[in-house]
XYZ file of C-alpha atoms in Angstrom:
686
model
C 0.052 -0.029 0.047
C 1.214 3.437 -0.925
C 2.052 5.925 1.811
C 0.972 9.569 1.671
C 2.363 12.513 3.881
C 0.161 15.618 4.383
C 2.207 18.646 5.276
C 0.798 21.895 6.781
C 2.203 24.748 8.841
C 0.448 23.589 11.928
C -0.419 19.974 13.003
C -3.966 20.790 13.632
C -4.533 21.790 10.019
C -2.525 18.942 8.637
C -4.752 16.586 10.728
C -7.680 18.342 9.308
C -6.702 17.988 5.723
C -5.675 14.338 6.357
C -9.123 13.692 7.667
C -10.700 15.193 4.670
C -8.718 13.025 2.278
C -8.559 9.748 4.091
C -12.386 9.886 4.547
C -12.589 9.086 0.842
C -9.171 7.580 0.078
C -8.160 5.926 3.292
C -8.643 2.329 2.027
C -6.266 2.940 -0.980
C -3.226 4.368 0.956
C -1.763 5.078 4.529
C -1.682 8.674 5.598
C 0.542 10.489 7.898
C 0.187 14.210 8.875
C 3.116 16.446 9.648
C 3.570 20.045 10.716
C 6.723 21.895 9.571
C 8.361 21.451 12.988
C 7.626 17.685 12.710
C 9.392 17.518 9.269
C 12.442 19.356 10.690
C 12.645 16.960 13.587
C 12.145 13.883 11.447
C 14.814 15.040 9.040
C 13.301 13.513 5.830
C 9.968 12.594 4.436
C 10.044 9.392 2.725
C 6.471 8.638 1.814
C 5.565 7.824 -1.831
C 3.396 11.093 -2.164
C 3.766 14.433 -0.333
C 0.649 16.620 -0.314
C 1.276 20.388 0.172
C -1.288 23.097 0.082
C 0.900 26.305 -0.240
C 4.099 27.223 -1.893
C 5.684 28.690 1.332
C 5.183 25.329 2.889
C 6.958 23.668 -0.047
C 9.863 26.066 0.107
C 10.523 25.224 3.806
C 10.423 21.411 3.447
C 11.535 20.953 -0.159
C 15.127 20.011 0.949
C 13.691 17.381 3.305
C 11.568 15.498 0.849
C 13.125 12.293 -0.448
C 14.005 12.400 -4.260
C 11.952 9.232 -4.553
C 8.692 11.040 -3.334
C 6.278 12.691 -5.793
C 4.858 16.090 -4.681
C 1.172 16.957 -5.247
C -0.157 20.378 -4.880
C -3.673 20.456 -3.184
C -6.438 22.788 -4.280
C -8.680 23.958 -1.382
C -12.281 25.209 -1.456
C -15.220 25.511 0.851
C -17.387 22.576 1.274
C -21.176 22.494 0.535
C -21.931 22.542 4.235
C -19.778 25.622 4.793
C -21.348 27.379 1.816
C -24.937 26.827 3.236
C -24.125 29.350 5.906
C -24.128 31.960 3.177
C -27.759 31.440 2.712
C -28.364 33.290 6.045
C -27.053 36.502 4.500
C -29.852 38.757 3.107
C -29.667 39.137 -0.640
C -27.952 42.404 -1.754
C -25.675 42.523 1.194
C -22.105 44.106 0.708
C -19.708 42.073 2.708
C -15.934 41.972 3.188
C -14.362 38.618 2.140
C -11.383 38.432 4.567
C -8.494 36.180 3.846
C -4.665 36.409 4.400
C -3.795 37.709 0.939
C -5.415 39.128 -2.028
C -5.012 36.084 -4.044
C -6.715 33.929 -1.490
C -9.493 36.353 -1.246
C -10.178 36.149 -4.884
C -9.927 32.392 -4.856
C -12.564 32.216 -2.092
C -14.768 34.636 -3.867
C -14.486 32.696 -7.136
C -15.263 29.537 -5.263
C -18.451 31.124 -3.757
C -19.568 32.577 -7.034
C -18.878 29.369 -8.888
C -20.912 27.520 -6.348
C -23.965 29.801 -7.179
C -23.840 32.186 -4.235
C -24.034 35.433 -6.223
C -26.593 37.409 -4.263
C -24.043 38.866 -1.909
C -21.456 41.640 -3.200
C -17.993 40.554 -1.916
C -15.235 42.904 -1.413
C -11.609 41.379 -0.875
C -9.903 42.457 2.430
C -6.747 40.970 3.794
C -6.144 42.882 7.017
C -4.534 45.877 5.434
C -5.677 49.280 4.403
C -9.011 51.177 4.685
C -12.386 49.861 3.530
C -15.876 51.273 3.023
C -17.138 51.786 6.677
C -20.638 51.394 5.436
C -19.996 47.712 5.274
C -20.920 45.962 8.482
C -20.649 42.198 7.490
C -17.570 40.125 6.943
C -17.174 36.663 5.720
C -13.936 34.635 6.315
C -12.476 30.993 6.048
C -11.127 30.899 9.616
C -9.079 34.128 9.399
C -11.281 36.104 12.064
C -8.181 37.752 13.409
C -7.882 39.734 10.272
C -11.382 41.116 10.397
C -11.617 44.924 11.242
C -12.997 45.530 14.951
C -15.664 47.802 13.566
C -17.480 44.971 11.681
C -20.702 44.043 13.451
C -21.376 40.590 11.868
C -18.759 37.924 11.142
C -19.461 34.605 9.320
C -16.554 32.320 10.013
C -16.936 29.553 7.540
C -14.050 27.562 8.922
C -10.892 26.122 7.175
C -10.870 25.422 3.496
C -11.160 21.783 2.608
C -9.560 19.607 -0.166
C -11.617 20.079 -3.270
C -12.941 17.267 -5.497
C -10.285 18.072 -8.194
C -7.473 17.252 -5.731
C -9.211 13.979 -4.541
C -9.566 12.823 -8.097
C -5.894 13.844 -8.828
C -4.658 11.813 -5.870
C -6.867 8.802 -6.820
C -5.188 8.952 -10.348
C -1.679 9.013 -8.782
C -2.556 5.846 -6.725
C -3.991 4.121 -9.855
C -7.467 3.791 -8.502
C -9.311 6.567 -10.380
C -11.817 4.154 -11.886
C -12.715 2.438 -8.579
C -12.792 5.846 -6.813
C -15.044 7.370 -9.377
C -17.594 4.687 -8.919
C -17.711 4.747 -5.140
C -16.029 7.411 -2.986
C -16.227 10.043 -5.761
C -20.050 9.779 -5.540
C -19.989 10.543 -1.915
C -17.395 13.261 -2.285
C -19.522 15.068 -4.906
C -22.264 15.223 -2.231
C -20.049 16.965 0.270
C -17.480 19.129 -2.034
C -17.947 21.228 -5.114
C -16.200 20.488 -8.370
C -14.319 23.799 -8.942
C -14.665 24.379 -12.735
C -12.168 27.110 -13.389
C -11.938 29.097 -16.468
C -8.952 27.023 -17.588
C -11.048 23.841 -17.214
C -13.872 25.498 -19.430
C -11.262 26.700 -22.000
C -9.767 23.221 -22.351
C -13.229 21.741 -22.322
C -11.983 19.518 -19.515
C -10.934 16.825 -22.076
C -7.928 14.756 -21.843
C -7.389 15.073 -25.709
C -7.280 18.698 -25.626
C -4.851 18.793 -22.681
C -2.570 16.151 -24.302
C -2.504 18.152 -27.607
C -1.559 21.347 -25.727
C 1.123 19.633 -23.782
C 2.608 18.136 -27.007
C 2.677 21.653 -28.553
C 4.379 23.037 -25.403
C 7.180 20.436 -25.792
C 8.148 21.801 -29.050
C 8.428 25.369 -27.859
C 12.086 26.574 -27.311
C 11.072 29.009 -24.636
C 9.621 28.217 -21.260
C 5.850 28.256 -21.273
C 3.476 28.376 -18.335
C -0.269 28.496 -18.556
C -2.442 29.807 -15.567
C -6.217 30.113 -14.887
C -7.779 33.504 -14.249
C -6.406 33.502 -10.609
C -2.815 32.743 -11.571
C -2.954 29.026 -10.602
C -0.488 27.041 -12.914
C -2.292 24.390 -14.921
C 0.268 23.342 -17.496
C 4.005 24.098 -18.018
C 6.579 22.689 -20.363
C 9.909 21.055 -19.562
C 11.854 24.276 -20.637
C 9.820 26.288 -17.974
C 10.606 23.665 -15.407
C 14.343 23.655 -16.258
C 14.592 27.395 -16.097
C 12.687 27.716 -12.852
C 14.445 24.718 -11.116
C 16.441 26.989 -8.936
C 13.094 28.143 -7.191
C 10.779 25.066 -7.355
C 10.813 21.461 -8.695
C 7.045 21.678 -9.024
C 4.969 24.221 -10.966
C 1.447 22.723 -11.494
C -0.787 23.617 -8.605
C 1.033 26.631 -7.354
C 0.142 30.275 -7.997
C 2.435 31.957 -10.663
C 2.891 34.918 -8.236
C 4.329 32.616 -5.543
C 6.879 31.138 -8.080
C 7.511 34.456 -9.689
C 6.441 37.239 -7.407
C 8.329 39.796 -9.470
C 5.802 39.750 -12.449
C 2.585 41.646 -12.861
C -0.140 39.605 -14.746
C -1.942 42.667 -15.648
C 0.955 43.989 -17.548
C 2.307 42.592 -20.926
C 5.779 44.193 -20.501
C 8.803 41.986 -20.147
C 10.449 41.632 -16.743
C 14.123 40.656 -16.161
C 14.177 38.346 -13.147
C 17.404 36.935 -11.580
C 17.381 33.354 -10.162
C 20.002 31.228 -8.627
C 20.342 29.297 -11.900
C 19.923 31.962 -14.642
C 18.725 35.448 -15.586
C 15.223 35.145 -17.085
C 13.015 37.489 -19.186
C 9.403 36.836 -18.339
C 6.329 38.123 -20.121
C 2.618 37.455 -19.475
C -0.174 37.420 -22.213
C -3.897 37.374 -21.368
C -6.053 34.332 -22.544
C -9.473 35.895 -23.461
C -12.496 33.523 -23.512
C -15.465 35.455 -24.760
C -15.668 38.629 -22.639
C -13.552 37.458 -19.694
C -9.935 36.656 -18.918
C -9.606 32.882 -18.725
C -6.045 32.896 -17.709
C -2.432 33.803 -18.741
C 0.326 32.447 -20.969
C 3.646 33.326 -19.333
C 6.768 32.926 -21.576
C 10.144 32.470 -19.893
C 13.414 32.924 -21.738
C 17.007 32.512 -20.648
C 18.588 36.019 -21.097
C 21.999 34.439 -21.830
C 20.587 32.109 -24.413
C 18.837 35.086 -25.995
C 22.026 37.025 -26.060
C 23.779 34.156 -27.797
C 21.060 34.105 -30.405
C 21.444 37.871 -30.898
C 25.143 37.455 -31.205
C 24.499 34.915 -34.224
C 21.995 37.231 -35.801
C 24.553 40.144 -35.620
C 27.138 38.129 -37.323
C 24.472 37.305 -40.141
C 23.473 40.915 -40.506
C 27.062 41.966 -40.936
C 27.383 39.615 -43.854
C 31.059 38.904 -42.714
C 33.039 36.197 -41.115
C 34.007 37.270 -37.593
C 35.755 34.112 -36.483
C 39.089 33.751 -34.845
C 40.824 30.989 -36.871
C 44.146 30.821 -34.968
C 45.016 29.119 -31.608
C 48.097 29.196 -29.522
C 49.018 25.742 -31.095
C 49.304 27.514 -34.525
C 52.185 29.840 -33.361
C 55.357 28.286 -34.617
C 58.744 28.442 -32.921
C 60.421 26.865 -29.936
C 62.816 29.511 -28.872
C 62.666 30.673 -25.191
C 61.587 34.174 -26.112
C 58.605 33.035 -28.324
C 57.524 30.321 -25.890
C 57.686 32.755 -22.908
C 55.559 35.191 -24.953
C 52.966 32.513 -25.657
C 52.773 31.544 -21.959
C 52.240 35.155 -20.958
C 49.458 35.465 -23.640
C 47.817 32.214 -22.334
C 47.617 33.849 -18.838
C 46.188 37.115 -20.332
C 43.408 34.997 -22.070
C 42.046 34.057 -18.742
C 41.568 37.662 -17.848
C 38.968 40.208 -19.303
C 41.292 43.196 -19.173
C 42.352 45.060 -22.380
C 45.536 43.817 -23.990
C 48.023 45.882 -26.009
C 50.137 43.841 -28.445
C 53.309 45.593 -29.648
C 55.861 44.479 -32.170
C 57.427 45.072 -35.660
C 55.299 44.507 -38.743
C 55.111 40.691 -39.578
C 55.612 39.346 -36.044
C 52.193 37.917 -35.756
C 50.177 40.370 -33.882
C 46.707 39.255 -35.174
C 47.540 35.654 -34.684
C 48.288 36.256 -31.008
C 45.074 38.352 -30.697
C 42.933 35.480 -32.243
C 44.646 32.876 -30.001
C 43.970 34.999 -26.943
C 40.246 35.243 -27.941
C 39.938 31.511 -28.625
C 41.430 30.699 -25.190
C 39.106 32.969 -23.422
C 35.645 32.716 -21.970
C 34.420 34.786 -25.032
C 35.517 32.249 -27.540
C 31.914 31.319 -28.535
C 31.247 34.831 -29.691
C 32.487 37.113 -32.413
C 36.050 38.096 -32.935
C 35.951 41.467 -34.874
C 39.072 42.665 -36.385
C 39.399 46.347 -37.313
C 42.342 47.758 -39.202
C 42.422 51.436 -38.046
C 44.622 52.410 -40.909
C 42.734 50.787 -43.721
C 39.330 52.516 -43.280
C 39.078 56.123 -44.486
C 39.141 58.593 -41.602
C 35.669 59.918 -42.731
C 34.132 56.464 -42.397
C 35.986 55.082 -39.496
C 33.483 56.399 -36.811
C 30.395 55.084 -38.642
C 32.060 51.691 -39.255
C 33.183 51.360 -35.537
C 29.918 52.525 -33.901
C 27.249 52.003 -36.546
C 24.786 54.462 -37.984
C 21.102 55.051 -38.371
C 19.285 55.214 -41.717
C 19.744 58.719 -43.322
C 22.412 59.864 -40.833
C 24.570 60.898 -43.820
C 24.735 60.972 -47.483
C 25.255 57.211 -48.792
C 24.070 55.793 -45.439
C 22.729 52.288 -46.049
C 18.875 51.800 -45.894
C 18.028 50.498 -42.375
C 21.366 51.734 -41.071
C 24.304 49.505 -40.232
C 25.628 47.662 -37.044
C 28.998 48.892 -35.888
C 31.997 46.878 -35.061
C 31.549 47.219 -31.418
C 27.989 46.010 -31.576
C 29.123 43.002 -33.723
C 31.791 42.277 -30.993
C 29.144 42.206 -28.053
C 30.091 39.358 -25.618
C 33.176 38.809 -27.723
C 36.451 40.585 -28.610
C 37.324 43.486 -30.792
C 40.769 43.604 -32.248
C 41.913 47.254 -33.069
C 45.009 46.743 -35.260
C 47.231 49.856 -36.084
C 45.601 51.723 -33.076
C 48.306 54.483 -33.543
C 46.713 55.377 -36.797
C 43.337 56.313 -35.146
C 42.505 60.042 -35.455
C 42.651 62.051 -32.345
C 38.877 63.007 -32.729
C 37.964 59.308 -32.674
C 40.361 58.407 -29.796
C 38.131 60.580 -27.550
C 34.918 58.689 -28.587
C 36.684 55.426 -28.234
C 37.789 56.266 -24.663
C 34.298 57.147 -23.730
C 32.834 53.947 -25.157
C 35.414 51.835 -23.092
C 34.661 53.752 -19.926
C 30.738 53.793 -20.251
C 30.543 50.421 -21.993
C 27.888 51.980 -24.285
C 27.875 52.972 -27.943
C 25.826 55.562 -29.712
C 25.218 55.013 -33.558
C 25.879 57.940 -35.785
C 22.648 59.784 -36.089
C 21.042 58.297 -33.012
C 20.494 59.597 -29.525
C 20.042 56.094 -28.067
C 22.851 54.399 -26.035
C 23.331 50.678 -26.637
C 24.944 48.605 -23.765
C 28.020 46.567 -24.957
C 30.187 43.931 -23.298
C 33.394 43.683 -25.341
C 37.103 42.898 -24.624
C 39.495 45.001 -26.373
C 42.780 43.780 -27.878
C 44.781 46.513 -29.651
C 47.983 46.264 -31.703
C 50.744 48.600 -33.012
C 54.145 48.880 -34.433
C 54.233 52.620 -33.638
C 56.158 54.119 -30.736
C 53.091 55.268 -28.905
C 55.399 56.943 -26.077
C 56.679 59.235 -28.837
C 53.273 59.831 -30.245
C 51.898 60.836 -26.748
C 54.752 63.202 -26.166
C 53.798 64.752 -29.693
C 50.317 64.887 -28.868
C 49.241 62.511 -31.585
C 47.975 59.814 -29.081
C 45.821 60.386 -25.952
C 47.563 59.432 -22.833
C 44.257 58.409 -20.993
C 43.291 56.041 -23.829
C 46.928 54.556 -23.828
C 46.468 53.630 -20.198
C 42.905 52.294 -20.796
C 44.277 50.099 -23.643
C 47.597 49.024 -22.139
C 46.437 47.253 -19.075
C 48.138 43.948 -20.221
C 51.107 44.768 -22.379
C 52.306 41.918 -24.773
C 55.482 42.538 -26.755
C 56.242 40.198 -29.644
C 60.022 39.450 -30.353
C 61.266 40.061 -33.879
C 62.462 37.081 -35.841
C 66.073 38.263 -35.799
C 66.082 37.813 -32.036
C 65.057 34.441 -32.132
C 67.275 32.917 -35.094
C 66.758 29.373 -33.804
C 63.155 29.478 -35.130
C 63.995 30.670 -38.658
C 64.666 27.194 -40.283
C 62.001 25.309 -38.508
C 59.344 27.827 -39.432
C 60.644 27.940 -43.001
C 60.410 24.078 -43.152
C 56.899 24.161 -41.716
C 55.777 26.405 -44.627
C 57.577 24.583 -47.353
C 56.320 21.257 -46.138
C 52.749 22.305 -46.882
C 53.704 23.658 -50.330
C 56.409 21.382 -51.584
C 56.947 18.326 -49.374
C 60.531 16.940 -49.581
C 62.191 20.122 -50.480
C 65.639 20.372 -48.833
C 67.881 23.401 -48.383
C 71.643 22.922 -48.335
C 73.924 24.233 -45.429
C 75.274 27.346 -47.158
C 71.747 28.477 -48.034
C 70.656 27.805 -44.442
C 73.597 29.915 -43.188
C 72.482 32.713 -45.494
C 68.812 32.453 -44.243
C 69.941 32.697 -40.636
C 72.197 35.616 -41.274
C 69.525 37.709 -42.932
C 68.002 40.645 -40.972
C 64.354 39.720 -41.549
C 62.861 43.216 -41.323
C 59.590 41.698 -42.562
C 59.800 39.076 -39.734
C 57.656 35.947 -40.141
C 55.506 37.488 -42.901
C 58.765 37.960 -44.982
C 59.822 34.435 -44.137
C 56.571 33.074 -45.416
C 57.056 35.074 -48.694
C 60.425 33.544 -49.135
C 59.056 29.984 -48.552
C 56.309 30.621 -51.223
C 58.988 31.952 -53.664
C 61.268 28.898 -53.036
C 58.386 26.472 -53.536
C 57.373 28.109 -56.644
C 60.628 27.219 -58.300
C 59.750 23.560 -58.167
C 63.240 22.446 -57.013
C 63.535 19.769 -54.396
C 67.194 20.880 -53.573
C 67.632 24.524 -52.846
C 71.099 25.923 -52.865
C 72.278 29.566 -52.124
C 71.790 30.325 -55.821
C 67.960 29.880 -55.534
C 67.627 32.283 -52.581
C 66.184 35.718 -53.332
C 69.031 38.291 -53.728
C 68.673 39.994 -50.350
C 72.297 39.074 -49.165
C 75.715 40.251 -49.923
C 78.599 37.803 -49.738
C 79.059 38.124 -46.003
C 75.522 37.112 -45.298
C 74.701 40.513 -43.651
C 71.554 42.417 -44.763
C 72.239 44.312 -48.095
C 72.485 48.030 -47.750
C 70.067 50.213 -49.679
C 71.397 52.347 -52.400
C 72.862 55.824 -51.979
C 70.288 58.133 -50.261
C 70.288 61.430 -48.496
C 68.422 60.305 -45.393
C 68.999 56.683 -44.822
C 67.733 56.722 -41.219
C 64.424 58.445 -42.110
C 63.740 56.183 -45.048
C 64.488 53.065 -43.100
C 62.221 54.235 -40.403
C 59.458 55.085 -42.957
C 59.553 51.646 -44.537
C 59.493 49.920 -41.125
C 56.490 51.960 -39.787
C 54.477 52.145 -43.035
C 55.345 48.770 -44.656
C 51.781 47.709 -44.599
C 50.782 50.149 -47.335
C 54.226 50.246 -49.133
C 52.644 49.436 -52.512
C 50.144 52.330 -52.251
C 53.140 54.699 -51.492
C 55.185 53.206 -54.440
C 52.324 53.795 -56.784
C 51.704 57.353 -55.617
C 55.423 58.207 -55.783
C 55.770 56.686 -59.204
C 52.802 58.868 -60.445
C 54.209 62.109 -58.763
C 57.521 61.342 -60.390
C 56.164 61.086 -63.716
C 54.038 64.313 -63.203
C 57.252 66.075 -61.936
C 59.119 64.973 -65.101
C 56.450 66.712 -67.081
C 56.521 69.875 -64.924
C 53.083 69.226 -63.408
C 51.528 69.168 -59.979
C 49.089 66.240 -59.353
C 45.707 67.014 -57.656
C 44.378 64.382 -55.282
C 41.366 63.600 -57.319
C 43.234 63.353 -60.645
C 45.994 61.253 -58.990
C 43.442 58.785 -57.576
C 41.740 58.540 -61.099
C 45.278 57.921 -62.690
C 46.133 55.316 -60.106
C 42.866 53.338 -60.631
C 43.002 53.686 -64.351
C 45.868 51.063 -64.155
C 43.563 48.537 -62.437
C 43.926 49.506 -58.835
C 41.082 50.149 -56.431
C 42.029 52.892 -54.042
C 39.589 55.440 -52.627
C 40.288 59.199 -52.656
C 40.447 59.121 -48.881
C 43.110 56.499 -48.905
C 45.188 58.477 -51.377
C 44.685 61.582 -49.294
C 45.879 59.786 -46.128
C 49.017 58.296 -47.850
C 49.834 61.768 -49.277
C 49.540 63.151 -45.691
C 51.960 60.471 -44.327
C 54.414 61.066 -47.136
C 54.219 64.796 -46.600
C 54.784 64.426 -42.925
C 58.219 62.636 -43.620
C 59.146 65.154 -46.181
C 58.911 62.962 -49.240
C 56.077 64.919 -50.784
C 55.132 68.538 -50.755
C 51.314 69.343 -50.782
C 50.022 72.796 -51.383
C 46.951 73.944 -49.602
C 43.708 73.827 -51.347
C 43.771 72.502 -54.958
C 47.531 73.291 -55.486
C 48.380 69.634 -55.799
C 51.373 67.542 -54.711
C 54.995 67.234 -55.867
C 57.577 64.694 -55.137
C 60.788 65.883 -53.321
C 64.294 64.544 -53.977
C 64.029 62.428 -50.721
C 60.853 61.015 -52.170
C 62.524 60.028 -55.380
C 65.169 58.267 -53.300
C 62.572 56.448 -51.217
C 60.911 55.293 -54.420
C 64.287 53.844 -55.633
C 64.745 52.029 -52.212
C 61.148 50.638 -52.283
C 61.583 49.290 -55.910
C 64.891 47.686 -55.092
C 63.720 45.986 -51.960
C 60.628 44.627 -53.899
C 62.855 43.365 -56.561
C 64.935 41.556 -54.017
C 61.816 40.141 -52.198
C 62.635 41.911 -49.020
C 59.174 43.612 -49.037
C 55.988 42.742 -50.785
């Protein structure tokens, strides 16, 4: 025989409920009644079924209920005998219905109206606030202590009993529903009312309708809870139970306001609720049946899951691949300097602070940035790489922070998501940060401090959660001293500094890295000892990028045995880096190539065009220069050409007149062009 525990706040009420139930189901199960202190003394409830009438009771004893026990939430109502006392009240009387809270008041009023007692106007009162003092009658289910002292007549109907719905549910759990329905249920119907709620009527009280609804709810990705007009939970899906497991293991039978006291069923607005297991977005919608509210459908969404979906949608909207492809395992080299750098970067990955990567061009700054992202807790989200020098200055702000439709001429219909929004929850990599204009540096600092972005043309702030990794081969200390880089931004970005060693400082890695590249392109290729010595002795100003270019060049020859004759001609007989041709300012040219090497081809094209114009005794305007460059099959914007001219002018290689005066190459600029073309011929730069 199954065992059933009945738990209530006090032993007297637990005994009262046990008597109610065992009167009709006593021959099918063994009953035990417990108060909350009884449960605490006993330590654990081990009966097959545990009957509880209120959520607060469940919360107090939940940890003491055996995992093998099944919980049943009881529905309570007044018996027919209790209701009969209402016939003594004159028709048209206005009376306070007194119970311990508003929900219980409404439940009792609904029970009375549902039982047919509608000739008395009932006003809910739960011991707080003022009331209409013209009312002199109160009705209460054994809560007389809450009745105002000025009330003249009090009808105490006694404790609510277990209703017929609960009796039938218990019989079903015991597997005796058919037998119960033919015997004890007939007697119970004589004593108790069958509380036909709005939800019962809406579902037509048919098993087929309920099962179809439950099958549909299983397919829903969000948590779904359906309540009756008073907020009692009738049906929930597995997702709702999963999301709310931090609060309760049982939903059906409890009131939604007990489980989620933060929500307002009268409002359709979303509410953010924090639970021990998750952050939830909860929103109720009314179920209308005819002219009355039959209940509510409450959707429950995991906020973090929603964020992840939005992250995926942002990536799709951008129509770009924002994935970090490199991991620390992809970084080649076993020298102490590079392994120490990798270990430092791994430790940085565990943090969420901003990282500043410095190093010469070609040392692998983006590879390290991607590896840090992939080793961090943000690896499931976007890695958005932004080359601050590649985007024209007039577009950089709108690309970084996004823009609204119509915010400027040429703005895309519907606006555009900015890089920071795309990187939400992930990482943004700001490459060549030293090239960012001062005006934008101030806006970037504000975004980093406030963790909010405002799209161009908008007045609305958008919250962002982004980790920033920046990189530069510029000397930012010098730039700060010259007023070209904000000191406050520098300290915001340089929380975790990471310097990448140049290839010439880890010569033992040169041949293994080269072999790794050539094995992929031409397996079996061998390099003789003389050629190896020359490779090790080279200065490698282009670092690993230059080494990769050399590997591609050697494999393109199709030879399996490489001698010193097949090497690109970047060495003299001593194996030392070759000297550039005669020039007036060798240090300045060398410095320019080192700092501006990423755009060296654009500089070469501009200098070549300016040299030809100079030979014809002409000055080249920016627009005509751009058109001439692109007529040869290039694709450079006028903004890119303007920026390149400004850099060349700053170094003294070009003189640019104000307004429409055009630009002219200087003697130093012609020397720079000679050096660039020689280095390209010798494969030293791309």
